[in-house]
């Protein structure tokens, strides 16, 4: 029987990790993730999990130890945020290039400088093209559900790739919400036994991990990695189907909210989607056809499916909680622009940067954006394609 | 029963680093690795820091390693093997594996003294059951002979070249072996391929001790040392005989010099065959030569004193 509880996002993900019961966990403290690994370490030290902890001296070593442990042949986790993810950056590519199914919650936080411990998406966006699968989560329930599904996706024999589960720092990680926990046995059966692939610990069949590959084969190797990415979406959907059977909760590659007949729409990740949905309801009550798309599988990005879902709109605003400093658009905007690019008739796109370093995203921000979109839809005229909102002049 | 450490018996054992790897001819590192692996009667899983040994032994579809082997990055051979070893403990506890396996990390001096130092220190402090082997050739040889913190005083490298104003490296080497001993780990040793029996005994002893172990092994590089290709073993012997590279071990806090040269040779005997020290024989650089000899003398005497005062009580009374 599912259990209804009131817990924080960090607590919910730690609970999912306890239920999955991995073989090895590397942990290093960083705000706002710290409390998740503290909780997990408490499970380990009280015999609630079989997991061996590696309490490393840095995130670089956390990911390095995860690579070693996963190559050895077992289920491996760690968790991080912000600067910690930045320090891991080198090894993130090695984990994915070596096709190791490591699972890592990323409690999204701003990057230095200036130092800021609060939530935005700079960390996850900075690592978006490192070959990991990224699942983003609106609330604690989605973070819990994504954490459980992540193992099935990562360890799928057609995939064998690491997975990052993104949730907003503080807003989700430290806020108490009502969520439903599955039974331990249900989670255990859903995730299943870990299947080894070329384990280092099989000393009878020695394998070499991490070769030097020069121009003669490097490109073939990279193409193979790119091809694996094309198989991820189907696996994510199949795992979601199975997950719906045990939880009653439905997941796709992204969520659409009142989008089918919408004329204007927002595209937004994670917690701010919740606030936006409320404002969309208000606009609908006033007879304005507004809708929303919230990506879940952000890497690999389902360009075709997202393009199909958005192509009929007149005007769309992509809201980014991170900027890409190239005097260009936010990272999510660039993906959305790519997804609608192939269509002859497509919505006008604008980009807003919001909520950096934990700045609140308020209903009035969504309202302003939706009013602007309604105007663009009517006139076809755009004043500014990209701007910061909720910021002092 | 353990294989006796005799040439006759060892020659019957399979070499676990095969021929056909692409290390330079005359490199000191492959004999070191072969000796380390020959010394073990247990199955070994190894990690390898980026460097000469790594890039030359596993290229595209070829591998010279007949043991399970993992290369992760430059600075994390210790953290990587700590992950492998932890998974081993986890699976063993769960009854999913029953073999006795040993875990060894290999790194050059750049990957150990410098960029991998934090990862090494962390792994040692955490107490993993592993042996870290540094093959020390005294510079970043893989990228083309750049100075590391293991580069000896006065040496000419590509980033501290012997110039008219700065005559090569002006700093003494970092004493990593002592720093590792200061971690309070159960076993630390220095070895040299010239003294193969001493080297292999130390490896064997290290593998029998539970917990983190560290060995620093000199590995001459003829490209970087500007020496003859057939001088690797000779030079490593001279390093020992001049007391530049003393052979000793520190086991549970007790220091023992395992090979004491009958006659301590002058440091110049070790320096002269190496082109990287050619300039320090010039009259204006005499002070460097003098300081280098003084450093060796100071460290050697300190080591002998350390051996004396760490001697167990009973032995000291005799």
XYZ file of C-alpha atoms in Angstrom:
711
model
C 0.000 0.000 0.000
C 1.372 3.419 -0.893
C 2.038 5.639 2.076
C 1.110 9.332 2.100
C 3.699 11.492 3.829
C 4.713 15.134 4.238
C 8.416 15.377 3.408
C 11.010 17.588 1.718
C 12.340 16.883 -1.758
C 15.699 15.789 -0.378
C 13.988 13.445 2.060
C 11.815 11.959 -0.697
C 14.786 11.270 -2.989
C 16.817 9.820 -0.103
C 13.860 7.512 0.568
C 13.788 6.413 -3.086
C 17.506 5.661 -2.892
C 16.974 3.655 0.300
C 14.267 1.614 -1.396
C 16.490 0.972 -4.427
C 19.297 -0.061 -2.044
C 22.374 0.412 -4.257
C 25.704 -1.384 -3.731
C 27.948 1.684 -3.424
C 27.366 5.379 -2.718
C 30.009 8.117 -2.928
C 29.082 11.255 -1.023
C 30.463 14.730 -0.511
C 28.583 17.620 1.111
C 27.354 20.620 -0.854
C 24.380 22.883 -0.250
C 21.515 22.253 -0.989
C 22.172 18.560 -1.662
C 23.976 17.819 1.648
C 20.881 16.863 3.558
C 19.982 14.167 1.005
C 23.290 12.309 1.393
C 23.218 12.844 5.174
C 19.905 11.061 5.291
C 21.216 8.291 3.074
C 24.354 7.888 5.213
C 22.086 7.549 8.234
C 20.267 4.687 6.496
C 23.631 3.060 5.733
C 24.982 3.405 9.268
C 21.818 1.976 10.749
C 21.731 -1.049 8.483
C 18.661 0.092 6.525
C 20.594 -0.426 3.272
C 23.363 -2.797 2.205
C 25.185 0.130 0.560
C 28.913 0.703 1.183
C 29.590 4.423 1.565
C 32.691 6.174 0.181
C 32.961 9.489 1.991
C 35.271 11.157 -0.475
C 37.359 14.317 -0.167
C 35.825 16.129 -3.175
C 33.177 15.792 -5.851
C 35.908 15.052 -8.377
C 36.773 11.990 -6.350
C 33.065 11.227 -5.811
C 32.490 10.846 -9.536
C 35.882 9.136 -9.996
C 35.015 6.569 -7.331
C 31.574 6.101 -8.914
C 33.247 5.331 -12.250
C 35.497 2.759 -10.563
C 32.655 1.210 -8.575
C 30.288 1.049 -11.549
C 32.971 -0.484 -13.789
C 33.636 -2.996 -10.999
C 30.087 -4.234 -11.542
C 27.299 -2.911 -9.327
C 24.672 -0.257 -8.695
C 26.207 3.097 -7.827
C 24.892 6.483 -6.710
C 26.086 9.919 -5.670
C 24.402 13.331 -5.492
C 25.562 16.894 -5.954
C 24.784 20.547 -6.703
C 26.360 23.532 -8.402
C 30.108 23.863 -7.759
C 30.252 20.165 -6.954
C 28.884 19.323 -10.371
C 31.329 21.808 -11.898
C 34.226 20.053 -10.184
C 32.968 16.695 -11.486
C 32.680 17.985 -15.030
C 35.703 16.159 -16.425
C 34.621 12.824 -15.004
C 30.967 13.217 -16.087
C 32.117 12.674 -19.669
C 34.182 9.665 -18.630
C 31.163 8.097 -16.897
C 28.995 8.471 -20.000
C 31.772 7.649 -22.494
C 32.475 4.475 -20.520
C 28.705 3.720 -20.554
C 28.399 3.336 -16.798
C 24.848 3.420 -15.388
C 25.490 5.717 -12.411
C 22.461 7.515 -10.939
C 22.920 11.023 -9.534
C 20.349 13.441 -8.134
C 21.357 17.019 -8.959
C 19.799 19.532 -6.591
C 19.924 22.528 -8.908
C 21.796 25.571 -7.627
C 23.397 28.688 -9.082
C 27.084 28.792 -10.017
C 29.764 31.174 -8.677
C 30.828 33.991 -8.975
C 29.263 35.619 -7.081
C 28.767 32.782 -4.639
C 25.098 31.881 -4.251
C 23.664 28.756 -2.681
C 20.104 29.084 -4.009
C 18.262 27.434 -6.815
C 18.683 27.990 -10.514
C 19.535 25.723 -13.439
C 23.062 26.871 -14.304
C 24.623 23.646 -13.013
C 22.366 21.223 -14.894
C 22.478 23.317 -18.063
C 26.265 23.477 -17.906
C 26.338 19.686 -17.942
C 23.534 19.173 -20.450
C 25.754 17.911 -23.261
C 28.032 15.628 -21.265
C 26.355 12.441 -22.438
C 24.195 11.886 -19.353
C 20.462 11.381 -19.452
C 18.689 14.221 -17.611
C 15.261 13.893 -16.005
C 13.853 17.128 -14.552
C 11.290 17.224 -11.746
C 8.631 19.790 -10.869
C 8.107 18.734 -7.276
C 9.138 16.224 -4.621
C 6.776 13.566 -5.975
C 8.298 13.804 -9.447
C 11.814 13.779 -8.002
C 10.980 10.617 -6.030
C 9.341 8.969 -9.037
C 12.153 9.987 -11.405
C 14.781 8.680 -8.983
C 13.183 5.231 -9.004
C 12.709 5.159 -12.772
C 16.282 6.407 -13.341
C 17.789 3.042 -12.396
C 15.685 1.127 -14.900
C 16.609 3.607 -17.638
C 20.337 3.775 -16.807
C 20.736 0.015 -16.488
C 18.680 -0.921 -19.556
C 20.878 -3.179 -21.685
C 20.261 -1.066 -24.810
C 21.308 2.085 -22.985
C 23.846 1.697 -20.135
C 24.212 5.423 -19.529
C 24.369 7.542 -16.377
C 21.250 9.465 -15.332
C 20.907 12.799 -13.551
C 17.687 13.624 -11.708
C 17.260 17.393 -11.464
C 15.199 19.098 -8.757
C 15.177 22.740 -7.702
C 17.450 23.655 -4.807
C 15.598 24.800 -1.656
C 12.298 25.379 -3.484
C 11.863 21.608 -3.771
C 14.801 20.160 -1.842
C 13.880 21.921 1.406
C 10.105 22.476 1.161
C 7.697 20.027 2.710
C 5.083 18.607 0.371
C 2.510 15.861 0.455
C 3.762 12.913 -1.506
C 3.053 9.214 -1.935
C 5.713 6.627 -1.208
C 5.534 3.213 -2.814
C 6.130 0.047 -0.763
C 9.706 -1.134 -0.393
C 8.905 -4.417 -2.138
C 7.146 -2.691 -5.008
C 10.211 -0.509 -5.636
C 12.572 -3.451 -5.242
C 10.662 -5.507 -7.790
C 10.283 -2.581 -10.157
C 14.001 -1.824 -10.177
C 15.035 -5.502 -10.236
C 18.443 -7.117 -9.780
C 21.429 -5.240 -11.163
C 22.753 -6.823 -14.367
C 26.536 -6.680 -14.743
C 28.165 -5.873 -18.076
C 31.921 -6.462 -18.439
C 32.642 -6.106 -14.708
C 36.224 -5.399 -13.673
C 35.813 -7.787 -10.750
C 35.453 -10.748 -13.096
C 39.151 -11.612 -12.861
C 38.681 -14.692 -15.049
C 37.711 -12.433 -17.960
C 39.958 -9.395 -17.699
C 38.754 -6.259 -19.482
C 40.437 -2.904 -20.022
C 38.390 0.258 -19.388
C 39.401 3.702 -20.619
C 41.627 3.102 -23.645
C 43.398 5.744 -25.682
C 41.570 6.024 -28.996
C 43.251 8.112 -31.662
C 41.805 9.589 -34.887
C 41.551 6.084 -36.398
C 38.542 5.117 -34.233
C 37.573 8.011 -31.944
C 34.886 9.279 -34.284
C 33.223 5.865 -34.687
C 33.207 5.587 -30.919
C 31.531 8.981 -30.531
C 28.962 8.187 -33.211
C 28.073 4.978 -31.394
C 27.491 7.056 -28.266
C 25.290 9.486 -30.190
C 23.281 6.553 -31.588
C 22.613 5.191 -28.110
C 21.037 8.533 -27.272
C 18.430 7.944 -29.987
C 17.214 4.845 -28.132
C 16.705 6.583 -24.807
C 13.258 8.116 -25.377
C 11.602 4.740 -26.056
C 13.165 3.238 -22.952
C 12.038 6.222 -20.866
C 8.464 5.789 -22.146
C 8.434 2.030 -21.542
C 9.772 2.458 -18.029
C 7.140 5.161 -17.436
C 4.422 2.745 -18.589
C 5.583 0.143 -16.082
C 5.849 2.802 -13.417
C 2.260 3.882 -14.025
C 1.166 0.301 -13.298
C 2.695 0.389 -9.825
C 1.972 4.017 -8.954
C -0.981 5.200 -11.034
C 1.137 8.215 -11.977
C 1.655 8.905 -15.659
C 4.943 10.182 -17.102
C 5.993 11.076 -20.623
C 8.951 12.764 -22.257
C 7.370 16.072 -21.236
C 4.139 17.266 -19.691
C 1.623 19.386 -21.532
C -0.936 21.463 -19.679
C -3.988 22.774 -21.541
C -1.789 22.919 -24.635
C -3.833 21.062 -27.266
C -6.087 23.982 -28.241
C -3.820 26.738 -26.915
C -2.784 29.771 -28.932
C -0.137 31.025 -26.576
C 2.104 28.943 -24.358
C 4.918 28.821 -21.854
C 7.796 26.368 -21.872
C 9.317 26.064 -18.433
C 11.265 23.517 -16.378
C 10.859 22.245 -12.835
C 9.175 23.989 -9.906
C 8.185 27.196 -11.715
C 5.863 25.110 -13.900
C 3.513 24.711 -10.926
C 3.133 28.458 -10.435
C 2.647 28.923 -14.177
C -0.161 26.364 -14.343
C -2.202 28.339 -11.796
C -1.842 31.515 -13.834
C -2.756 29.646 -17.023
C -5.983 28.549 -15.324
C -6.793 32.206 -14.591
C -6.175 33.156 -18.220
C -8.337 30.264 -19.409
C -11.118 31.519 -17.086
C -10.841 34.856 -18.888
C -11.224 33.058 -22.217
C -7.575 33.303 -23.261
C -6.280 30.064 -24.749
C -3.047 29.610 -22.840
C -1.105 26.378 -22.243
C 2.208 25.043 -21.018
C 4.896 22.518 -21.884
C 7.259 21.265 -19.204
C 10.192 19.123 -20.403
C 10.981 16.052 -18.326
C 13.531 14.172 -20.459
C 15.800 17.112 -21.209
C 18.770 15.049 -22.441
C 18.480 13.527 -24.917
C 15.974 16.202 -25.935
C 12.903 14.901 -27.768
C 13.039 17.554 -30.502
C 10.460 15.997 -32.811
C 7.874 15.319 -30.145
C 8.266 18.781 -28.620
C 8.071 20.406 -32.058
C 4.836 18.511 -32.799
C 3.363 19.620 -29.491
C 4.189 23.318 -30.024
C 3.907 23.890 -33.769
C 0.233 24.938 -33.736
C 0.705 27.804 -31.244
C 0.835 31.445 -32.294
C 3.321 32.642 -29.694
C 5.474 30.843 -27.133
C 7.699 32.127 -24.364
C 10.558 29.917 -23.213
C 11.479 30.703 -19.643
C 15.070 29.892 -18.726
C 16.363 29.681 -15.157
C 19.930 29.923 -16.501
C 21.545 32.077 -19.125
C 24.008 31.060 -21.801
C 26.627 33.774 -21.880
C 27.143 34.076 -25.580
C 25.021 37.190 -26.047
C 22.550 34.550 -27.201
C 19.405 32.961 -25.791
C 18.924 30.754 -22.745
C 19.738 27.056 -23.154
C 16.125 25.842 -23.072
C 15.156 28.472 -25.651
C 17.797 27.204 -28.057
C 16.433 23.670 -27.796
C 12.843 24.790 -28.287
C 13.878 26.929 -31.265
C 15.593 23.880 -32.778
C 12.533 21.714 -32.222
C 10.142 24.035 -34.112
C 12.684 25.020 -36.775
C 11.655 22.332 -39.324
C 8.034 23.571 -39.498
C 6.924 26.100 -42.085
C 4.167 27.451 -39.871
C 5.445 27.865 -36.346
C 4.911 30.015 -33.295
C 6.794 33.227 -32.654
C 9.315 32.514 -29.888
C 10.477 34.814 -27.143
C 12.847 34.145 -24.246
C 12.757 35.316 -20.632
C 15.483 34.703 -18.073
C 14.000 34.388 -14.570
C 14.730 33.200 -11.044
C 18.545 33.241 -11.067
C 20.267 32.539 -7.767
C 16.973 31.732 -6.039
C 15.076 34.889 -7.094
C 11.356 34.102 -6.644
C 9.250 33.375 -9.684
C 5.863 34.882 -8.893
C 2.420 34.506 -10.489
C 2.663 38.125 -11.640
C 5.732 37.201 -13.728
C 3.754 34.513 -15.543
C 0.894 37.000 -15.953
C 3.123 39.632 -17.552
C 4.589 37.084 -19.927
C 1.174 35.678 -20.919
C -0.183 39.196 -21.542
C 2.803 39.925 -23.747
C 2.240 36.655 -25.641
C -1.440 37.475 -26.156
C -0.379 40.805 -27.660
C 2.214 39.137 -29.913
C -0.368 36.575 -31.045
C -2.735 39.413 -31.961
C -0.293 41.767 -33.684
C 2.522 39.474 -34.788
C 4.932 42.088 -33.432
C 7.730 41.392 -30.939
C 9.326 44.163 -28.867
C 12.160 42.146 -27.326
C 13.115 38.595 -28.111
C 15.104 38.069 -24.937
C 15.036 39.827 -21.590
C 15.502 39.261 -17.872
C 12.334 39.404 -15.768
C 11.880 39.962 -12.022
C 15.076 41.999 -12.005
C 15.910 45.574 -10.917
C 16.519 48.063 -13.696
C 52.045 -21.556 -1.066
C 53.529 -18.357 -2.384
C 55.807 -18.546 -5.421
C 59.406 -18.321 -4.144
C 61.029 -15.058 -5.185
C 63.715 -16.792 -7.213
C 64.454 -16.052 -10.843
C 63.946 -19.728 -11.679
C 60.423 -19.821 -10.255
C 59.443 -16.312 -11.355
C 60.479 -17.040 -14.930
C 57.758 -19.708 -15.048
C 55.037 -17.178 -14.216
C 52.987 -15.463 -16.877
C 53.835 -11.815 -17.507
C 50.652 -9.833 -16.944
C 51.861 -6.818 -18.935
C 52.503 -8.339 -22.326
C 55.170 -7.512 -24.854
C 54.042 -5.341 -27.753
C 53.078 -2.320 -25.674
C 54.362 0.993 -26.993
C 56.537 2.294 -24.173
C 59.906 3.685 -25.363
C 62.752 1.207 -25.519
C 64.757 1.384 -22.342
C 61.923 2.877 -20.264
C 62.077 2.013 -16.569
C 58.316 1.800 -16.044
C 57.415 -1.538 -17.727
C 59.969 -3.582 -15.719
C 58.575 -1.966 -12.569
C 55.009 -2.949 -13.501
C 56.079 -6.469 -14.472
C 57.895 -6.941 -11.177
C 54.928 -5.651 -9.191
C 52.515 -8.003 -10.950
C 54.939 -10.957 -10.798
C 55.236 -10.477 -7.054
C 51.521 -11.063 -6.527
C 50.100 -14.554 -6.318
C 46.639 -13.036 -5.990
C 44.483 -11.839 -8.871
C 44.985 -8.091 -9.218
C 42.667 -5.367 -10.511
C 44.538 -2.167 -11.413
C 43.756 1.446 -12.091
C 46.108 3.679 -14.038
C 46.470 7.451 -14.065
C 46.779 9.134 -17.461
C 50.438 9.151 -18.444
C 53.088 7.292 -20.430
C 52.224 3.906 -18.980
C 48.524 4.361 -19.653
C 48.653 5.781 -23.198
C 51.203 3.209 -24.313
C 49.581 0.067 -22.968
C 45.954 0.361 -24.078
C 45.395 1.894 -27.507
C 42.201 1.455 -29.514
C 41.395 -2.245 -29.638
C 44.691 -3.380 -28.152
C 45.548 -3.834 -24.516
C 48.779 -5.063 -22.993
C 47.043 -5.809 -19.697
C 46.149 -9.393 -18.879
C 44.474 -8.257 -15.667
C 41.292 -6.184 -15.284
C 42.444 -2.597 -15.768
C 40.820 0.819 -15.686
C 42.036 4.213 -16.768
C 39.762 7.059 -15.684
C 41.618 10.395 -15.827
C 44.933 11.960 -14.828
C 44.330 12.904 -11.211
C 42.068 10.156 -9.972
C 43.740 6.724 -10.127
C 43.468 6.453 -6.326
C 39.814 7.552 -6.142
C 38.980 5.212 -9.031
C 40.536 2.127 -7.458
C 38.910 3.109 -4.156
C 35.573 2.814 -5.961
C 36.488 -0.582 -7.407
C 37.647 -1.816 -4.010
C 34.479 -0.556 -2.309
C 32.300 -2.378 -4.824
C 34.367 -5.487 -4.142
C 33.718 -5.179 -0.390
C 30.030 -4.575 -1.014
C 29.608 -7.599 -3.302
C 31.733 -9.771 -1.010
C 29.583 -8.875 1.992
C 26.497 -9.736 -0.051
C 27.996 -13.127 -0.947
C 28.105 -12.274 -4.647
C 31.875 -12.718 -4.914
C 34.217 -14.915 -2.895
C 37.653 -14.567 -4.501
C 40.520 -12.847 -2.718
C 41.439 -9.948 -5.036
C 44.084 -7.251 -4.596
C 43.778 -3.678 -5.814
C 46.673 -1.654 -7.193
C 46.779 1.871 -8.619
C 49.637 2.922 -10.900
C 50.530 6.559 -11.471
C 53.540 8.545 -12.607
C 54.983 11.314 -10.462
C 52.862 14.016 -12.126
C 49.681 12.032 -11.510
C 50.751 11.242 -7.955
C 52.846 14.041 -6.425
C 50.953 16.844 -8.167
C 47.534 16.609 -9.786
C 46.540 13.312 -8.143
C 47.805 14.193 -4.681
C 44.419 15.043 -3.170
C 42.787 11.940 -4.590
C 45.647 9.818 -3.220
C 45.582 11.454 0.202
C 41.809 10.997 0.428
C 41.920 7.325 -0.553
C 44.692 6.615 1.975
C 42.818 8.386 4.784
C 39.650 6.406 4.025
C 41.542 3.193 4.620
C 40.817 1.312 1.402
C 42.547 -2.038 1.057
C 44.753 -0.966 -1.843
C 48.343 -0.464 -2.903
C 49.268 2.735 -4.703
C 52.414 2.462 -6.832
C 54.041 5.648 -8.048
C 56.578 5.092 -10.819
C 58.699 8.178 -10.370
C 60.673 9.404 -13.379
C 60.881 12.930 -12.055
C 58.904 14.951 -14.622
C 55.856 14.994 -16.885
C 57.501 12.757 -19.464
C 54.353 11.897 -21.435
C 53.714 15.521 -22.401
C 57.398 16.157 -23.075
C 59.536 16.479 -19.934
C 57.896 19.270 -17.958
C 58.844 19.980 -14.349
C 56.865 18.236 -11.605
C 57.249 18.489 -7.840
C 59.260 15.248 -8.113
C 61.842 16.834 -10.431
C 65.249 16.895 -8.702
C 67.065 20.106 -7.881
C 68.971 21.518 -10.829
C 67.370 19.334 -13.495
C 66.812 20.772 -16.944
C 63.219 20.295 -18.099
C 61.167 21.912 -20.853
C 59.330 24.199 -18.403
C 62.358 24.926 -16.227
C 65.056 24.787 -18.869
C 68.665 25.410 -17.910
C 68.915 29.025 -19.035
C 71.489 31.761 -18.630
C 69.501 33.329 -15.765
C 67.685 30.338 -14.256
C 69.820 27.172 -14.288
C 67.021 24.560 -14.305
C 64.857 23.605 -11.328
C 65.665 25.627 -8.212
C 63.644 23.652 -5.679
C 64.281 20.405 -3.866
C 61.932 17.489 -4.636
C 58.786 16.976 -2.604
C 59.411 14.020 -0.293
C 56.205 12.200 -1.132
C 57.160 8.908 0.505
C 57.463 10.662 3.869
C 54.256 12.568 3.282
C 52.445 9.300 2.682
C 54.018 7.866 5.835
C 52.669 10.890 7.711
C 49.174 9.651 6.805
C 49.799 6.941 9.392
C 49.014 4.169 6.912
C 50.330 0.679 7.742
C 52.931 0.400 4.989
C 55.012 2.813 2.929
C 58.137 1.911 0.959
C 60.635 3.123 -1.590
C 62.028 0.685 -4.149
C 64.106 0.513 -7.296
C 63.996 -1.927 -10.235
C 67.791 -2.370 -9.861
C 67.035 -4.193 -6.596
C 64.314 -6.458 -7.938
C 64.230 -8.830 -5.011
C 63.869 -5.966 -2.524
C 61.140 -4.438 -4.716
C 59.156 -7.649 -5.013
C 59.465 -8.486 -1.318
C 58.033 -5.076 -0.532
C 55.131 -5.557 -2.942
C 54.439 -8.957 -1.464
C 54.554 -7.618 2.068
C 52.298 -4.703 1.120
C 49.706 -7.017 -0.429
C 49.553 -9.112 2.753
C 48.822 -6.053 4.894
C 45.196 -4.977 5.096
C 44.532 -1.299 4.459
C 46.119 1.437 2.375
C 49.735 1.024 1.237
C 51.985 3.270 -0.804
C 55.161 2.485 -2.735
C 57.351 4.945 -4.558
C 59.503 3.283 -7.230
C 62.165 5.062 -9.257
C 61.753 4.520 -13.001
C 64.431 6.098 -15.188
C 63.294 7.755 -18.422
C 66.038 7.994 -21.024
C 64.119 10.611 -23.034
C 63.770 12.951 -20.090
C 66.977 12.127 -18.307
C 68.949 12.408 -21.550
C 70.672 9.117 -20.839
C 71.517 5.990 -22.811
C 68.603 3.691 -23.654
C 70.277 0.731 -21.955
C 71.059 2.567 -18.699
C 67.728 2.426 -16.861
C 68.767 -0.283 -14.430
C 72.286 1.117 -14.024
C 70.913 4.571 -13.220
C 68.346 3.249 -10.784
C 71.200 1.341 -9.071
C 73.317 4.511 -8.907
C 70.338 6.351 -7.440
C 70.366 3.809 -4.591
C 74.141 3.667 -4.171
C 74.474 7.456 -3.966
C 71.608 7.494 -1.424
C 69.682 9.805 -3.748
C 66.933 7.153 -3.699
C 67.249 5.228 -0.447
C 65.512 1.857 -0.267
C 63.474 1.755 2.901
C 60.108 0.866 4.316
C 57.957 2.253 7.084
C 55.791 -0.480 8.525
C 53.387 0.567 11.262
C 55.613 3.505 12.111
C 58.863 1.535 12.172
C 61.412 2.730 9.633
C 63.828 0.203 8.186
C 66.451 0.926 5.558
C 66.304 -2.268 3.516
C 69.459 -1.736 1.459
C 72.430 0.144 2.901
C 75.132 0.828 0.312
C 78.500 -0.580 1.454
C 80.060 2.611 0.247
C 77.993 5.738 -0.265
C 78.936 6.999 -3.724
C 79.094 10.728 -4.508
C 75.925 12.109 -6.101
C 77.823 13.124 -9.244
C 78.073 9.427 -10.147
C 74.299 9.446 -10.556
C 74.099 12.889 -12.158
C 76.953 12.719 -14.661
C 75.479 10.102 -17.058
C 72.324 12.236 -17.380
C 72.148 15.060 -19.908
C 69.526 16.861 -17.818
C 72.265 17.725 -15.304
C 74.982 18.612 -17.838
C 74.776 22.330 -17.085
C 75.286 21.985 -13.357
C 78.854 20.879 -13.943
C 79.612 24.353 -15.349
C 81.695 26.457 -12.894
C 78.954 29.090 -12.403
C 76.492 26.388 -11.279
C 78.825 24.734 -8.804
C 76.603 25.917 -5.957
C 73.722 23.828 -7.324
C 75.829 20.687 -7.362
C 76.973 21.416 -3.821
C 73.427 22.007 -2.622
C 72.198 18.827 -4.324
C 74.846 16.760 -2.528
C 74.021 18.480 0.781
C 70.341 17.712 0.337
C 71.083 14.034 -0.270
C 73.395 13.875 2.775
C 70.878 15.636 4.989
C 68.013 13.338 3.924
C 70.109 10.188 4.232
C 71.279 11.057 7.746
C 67.759 11.962 8.736
C 66.550 8.604 7.458
C 69.208 6.719 9.450
C 68.259 8.655 12.596
C 64.621 7.879 11.936
C 65.473 4.181 11.635
C 67.281 4.390 14.956
C 64.583 6.086 16.972
C 61.645 4.113 15.540
C 63.346 0.774 16.310
C 61.132 -1.464 18.492
C 62.305 -1.485 22.156
C 63.604 -5.095 22.313
C 65.614 -4.691 19.153
C 67.032 -1.400 20.395
C 68.358 -3.059 23.572
C 70.327 -5.726 21.700
